[in-house]
Coordinates of C-alpha atoms in Angstrom, one line a residue:
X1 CA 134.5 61.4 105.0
X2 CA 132.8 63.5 102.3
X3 CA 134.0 66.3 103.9
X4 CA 137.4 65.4 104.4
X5 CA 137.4 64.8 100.2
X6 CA 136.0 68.0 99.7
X7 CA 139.2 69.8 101.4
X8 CA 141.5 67.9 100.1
X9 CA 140.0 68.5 96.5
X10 CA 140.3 72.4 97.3
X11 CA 143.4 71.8 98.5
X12 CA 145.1 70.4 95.5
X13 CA 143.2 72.7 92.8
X14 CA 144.4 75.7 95.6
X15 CA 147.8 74.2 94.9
X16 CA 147.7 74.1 91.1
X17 CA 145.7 77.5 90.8
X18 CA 149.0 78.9 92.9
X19 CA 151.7 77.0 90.1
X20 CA 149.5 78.1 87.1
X21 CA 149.6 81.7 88.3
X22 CA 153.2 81.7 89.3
X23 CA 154.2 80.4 86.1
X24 CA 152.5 83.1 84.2
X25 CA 154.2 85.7 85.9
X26 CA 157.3 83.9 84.4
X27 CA 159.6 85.9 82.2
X28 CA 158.7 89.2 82.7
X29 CA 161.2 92.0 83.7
X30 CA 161.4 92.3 87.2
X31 CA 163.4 95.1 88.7
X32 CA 164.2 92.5 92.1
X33 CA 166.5 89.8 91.1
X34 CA 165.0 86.2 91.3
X35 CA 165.5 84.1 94.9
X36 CA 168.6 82.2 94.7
X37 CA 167.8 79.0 96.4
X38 CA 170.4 76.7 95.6
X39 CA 173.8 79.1 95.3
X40 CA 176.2 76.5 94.8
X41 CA 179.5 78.3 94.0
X42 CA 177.7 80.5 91.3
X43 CA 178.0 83.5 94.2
X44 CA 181.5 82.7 95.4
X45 CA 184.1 85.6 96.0
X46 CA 187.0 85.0 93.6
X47 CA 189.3 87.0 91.2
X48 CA 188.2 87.1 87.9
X49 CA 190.7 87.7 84.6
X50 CA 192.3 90.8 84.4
X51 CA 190.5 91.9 87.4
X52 CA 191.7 94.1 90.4
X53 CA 193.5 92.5 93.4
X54 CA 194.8 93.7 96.4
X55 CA 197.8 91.3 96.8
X56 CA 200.2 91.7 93.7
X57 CA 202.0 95.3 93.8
X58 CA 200.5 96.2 90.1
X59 CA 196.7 96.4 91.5
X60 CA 196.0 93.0 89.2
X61 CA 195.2 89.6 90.2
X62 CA 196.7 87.9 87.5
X63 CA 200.5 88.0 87.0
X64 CA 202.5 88.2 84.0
X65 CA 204.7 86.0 82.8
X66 CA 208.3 86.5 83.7
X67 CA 210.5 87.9 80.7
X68 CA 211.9 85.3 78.6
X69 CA 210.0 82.3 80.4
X70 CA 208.5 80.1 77.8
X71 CA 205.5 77.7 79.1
X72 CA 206.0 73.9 79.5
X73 CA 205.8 72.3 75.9
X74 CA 206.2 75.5 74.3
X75 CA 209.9 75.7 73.6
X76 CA 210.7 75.2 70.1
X77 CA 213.8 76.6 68.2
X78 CA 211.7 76.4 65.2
X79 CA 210.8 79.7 64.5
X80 CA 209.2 78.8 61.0
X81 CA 207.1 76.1 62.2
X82 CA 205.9 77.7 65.2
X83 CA 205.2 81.2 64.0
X84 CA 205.1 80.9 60.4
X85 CA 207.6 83.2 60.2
X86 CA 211.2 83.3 59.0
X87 CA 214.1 85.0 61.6
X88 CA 213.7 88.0 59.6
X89 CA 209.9 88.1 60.4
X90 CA 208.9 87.2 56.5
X91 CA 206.3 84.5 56.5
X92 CA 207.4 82.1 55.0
X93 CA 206.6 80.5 51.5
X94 CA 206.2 76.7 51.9
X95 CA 204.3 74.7 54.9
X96 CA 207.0 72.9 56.9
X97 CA 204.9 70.3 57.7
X98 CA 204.2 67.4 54.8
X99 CA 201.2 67.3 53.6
X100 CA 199.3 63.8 53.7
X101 CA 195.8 62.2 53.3
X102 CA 195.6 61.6 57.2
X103 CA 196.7 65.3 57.8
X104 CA 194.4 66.9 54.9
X105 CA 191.3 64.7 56.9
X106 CA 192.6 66.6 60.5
X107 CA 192.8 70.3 58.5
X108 CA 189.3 69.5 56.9
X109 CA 188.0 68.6 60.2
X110 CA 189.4 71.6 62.1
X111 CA 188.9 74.0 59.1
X112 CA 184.9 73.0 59.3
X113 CA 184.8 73.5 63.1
X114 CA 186.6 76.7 63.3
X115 CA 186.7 78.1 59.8
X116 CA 183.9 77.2 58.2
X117 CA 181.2 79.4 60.0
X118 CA 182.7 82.2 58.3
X119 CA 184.8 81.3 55.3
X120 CA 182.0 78.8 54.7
X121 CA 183.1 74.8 54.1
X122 CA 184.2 75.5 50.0
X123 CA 186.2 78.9 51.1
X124 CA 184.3 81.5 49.3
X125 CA 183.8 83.6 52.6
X126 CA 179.7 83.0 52.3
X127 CA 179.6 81.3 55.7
X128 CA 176.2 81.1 57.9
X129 CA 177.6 83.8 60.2
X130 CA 176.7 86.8 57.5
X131 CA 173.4 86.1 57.5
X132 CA 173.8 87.0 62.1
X133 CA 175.5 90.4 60.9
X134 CA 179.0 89.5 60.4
X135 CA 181.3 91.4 57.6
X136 CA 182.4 89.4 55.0
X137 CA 185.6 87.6 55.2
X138 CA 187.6 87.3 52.4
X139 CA 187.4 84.9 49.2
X140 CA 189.9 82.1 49.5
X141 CA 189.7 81.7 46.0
X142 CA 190.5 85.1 44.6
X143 CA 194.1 85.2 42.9
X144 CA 195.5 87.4 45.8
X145 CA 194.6 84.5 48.5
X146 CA 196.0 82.0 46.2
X147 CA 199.3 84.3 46.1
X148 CA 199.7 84.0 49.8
X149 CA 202.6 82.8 51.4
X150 CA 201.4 79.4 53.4
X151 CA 203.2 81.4 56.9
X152 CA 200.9 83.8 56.3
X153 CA 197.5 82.1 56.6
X154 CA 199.3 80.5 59.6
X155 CA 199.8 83.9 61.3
X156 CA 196.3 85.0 60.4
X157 CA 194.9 81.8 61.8
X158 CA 197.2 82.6 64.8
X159 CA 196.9 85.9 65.5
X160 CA 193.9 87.2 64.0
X161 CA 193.6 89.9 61.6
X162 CA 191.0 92.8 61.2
X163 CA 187.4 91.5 62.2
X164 CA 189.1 87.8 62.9
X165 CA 190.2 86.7 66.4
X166 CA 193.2 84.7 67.4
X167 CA 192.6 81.3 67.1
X168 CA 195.9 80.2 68.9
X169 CA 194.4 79.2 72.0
X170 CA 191.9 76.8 70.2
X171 CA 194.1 75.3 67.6
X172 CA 197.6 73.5 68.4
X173 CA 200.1 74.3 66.4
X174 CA 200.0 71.6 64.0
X175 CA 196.3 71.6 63.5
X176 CA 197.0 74.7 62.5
X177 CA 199.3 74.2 59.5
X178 CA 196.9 71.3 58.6
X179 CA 194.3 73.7 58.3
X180 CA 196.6 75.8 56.0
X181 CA 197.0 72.5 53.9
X182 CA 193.1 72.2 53.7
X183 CA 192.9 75.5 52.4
X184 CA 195.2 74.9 49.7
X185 CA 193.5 71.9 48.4
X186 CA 190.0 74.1 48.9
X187 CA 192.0 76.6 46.3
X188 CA 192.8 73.3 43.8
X189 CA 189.4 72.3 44.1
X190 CA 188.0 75.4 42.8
X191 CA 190.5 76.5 40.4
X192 CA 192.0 73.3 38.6
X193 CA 192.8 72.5 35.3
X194 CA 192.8 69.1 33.0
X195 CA 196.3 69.4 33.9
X196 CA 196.2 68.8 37.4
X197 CA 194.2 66.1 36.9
X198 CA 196.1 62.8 36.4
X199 CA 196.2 61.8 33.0
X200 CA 194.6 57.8 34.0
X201 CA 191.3 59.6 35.4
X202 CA 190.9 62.4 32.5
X203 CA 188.8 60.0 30.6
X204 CA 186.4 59.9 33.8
X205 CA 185.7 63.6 33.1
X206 CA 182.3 64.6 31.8

């Protein structure tokens, strides 16, 4: 019995000594990729975007749209409200869509989760990404941003511009103009006067 006890006690420290060791061989370069145990679908042969293929005559797996096809629930004869844009390609001045405490709640809330990392939540462009590297986005605040025509924020936001990406994928179209809204009241917020202020709340004004 005693000895029985005494192999199975070298046993299990054998078995721990082997864990400890492997694990401290844990995160160092290797030049032989780790075993794959469990591959799942992780290894799986498929066509990845804008990647060769074989089948299509245009070497590409993906295929383009077909001219003139617009995607389900994309048709709109709108052209202002759904690029910003007049017919003559002018953004336009005013945001079609009407501006309300429900809507200025959604823009706030979208503007923080896609905006704000940057622009930071106020709009001065002093956002948490400079501080990874990032350039400096622009002051919402300056007089040349508050000059901007409403379809042109909604392009930007859109389409990207410079160091920015296209955020059309992310955003619907209507969060989109809310967001525009947002940044407009961000601009009042920062650069109002007594006059803006209605006359029954002055007197709450230190």
């Amino acid at each position: 019995m005693i000895h029985n006890r005494i192999l199975v006690k070298t046993i299990i420290i054998g078995i721990l000594l082997l864990v400890v060791t492997a694990g401290c061989f844990r995160g160092r370069p290797k030049r032989k990729p780790p075993v794959h145990l469990v591959p799942d679908m992780d290894l799986q042969q498929k066509y990845k975007t804008q990647g060769p293929g074989e089948f299509f005559p245009n070497g590409v797996a993906m295929r383009l749209p077909v001219a003139g096809t617009v995607a389900r629930g994309s048709l709109s004869d709108n052209i202002a409200y759904t690029t910003g844009k007049d017919k003559n390609g002018v953004p336009v001045k005013d945001n079609p869509v009407e501006v309300t405490p429900t809507g200025l709640n959604r823009g706030g809330e979208r503007y923080d989760i896609y905006c704000s990392p940057c622009h930071s939540r106020i709009g001065d462009g002093k956002g948490i990404m400079l501080s990874r590297g990032y350039v400096p986005p622009p002051d919402f605040h300056t007089e040349q941003y508050r000059k901007l025509p409403d379809g042109h924020l909604f392009d930007v936001i859109s389409n990207g511009i410079r160091n920015m990406p296209s955020y059309a994928h992310q955003i619907p179209v209507e969060d989109r103009w809310l967001i525009v809204s947002y940044i407009r009241a961000l601009q009042k917020s920062q650069n109002a006067g007594i006059n803006d202020v209605p006359e029954e709340n002055r007197n709450q004004l230190k």
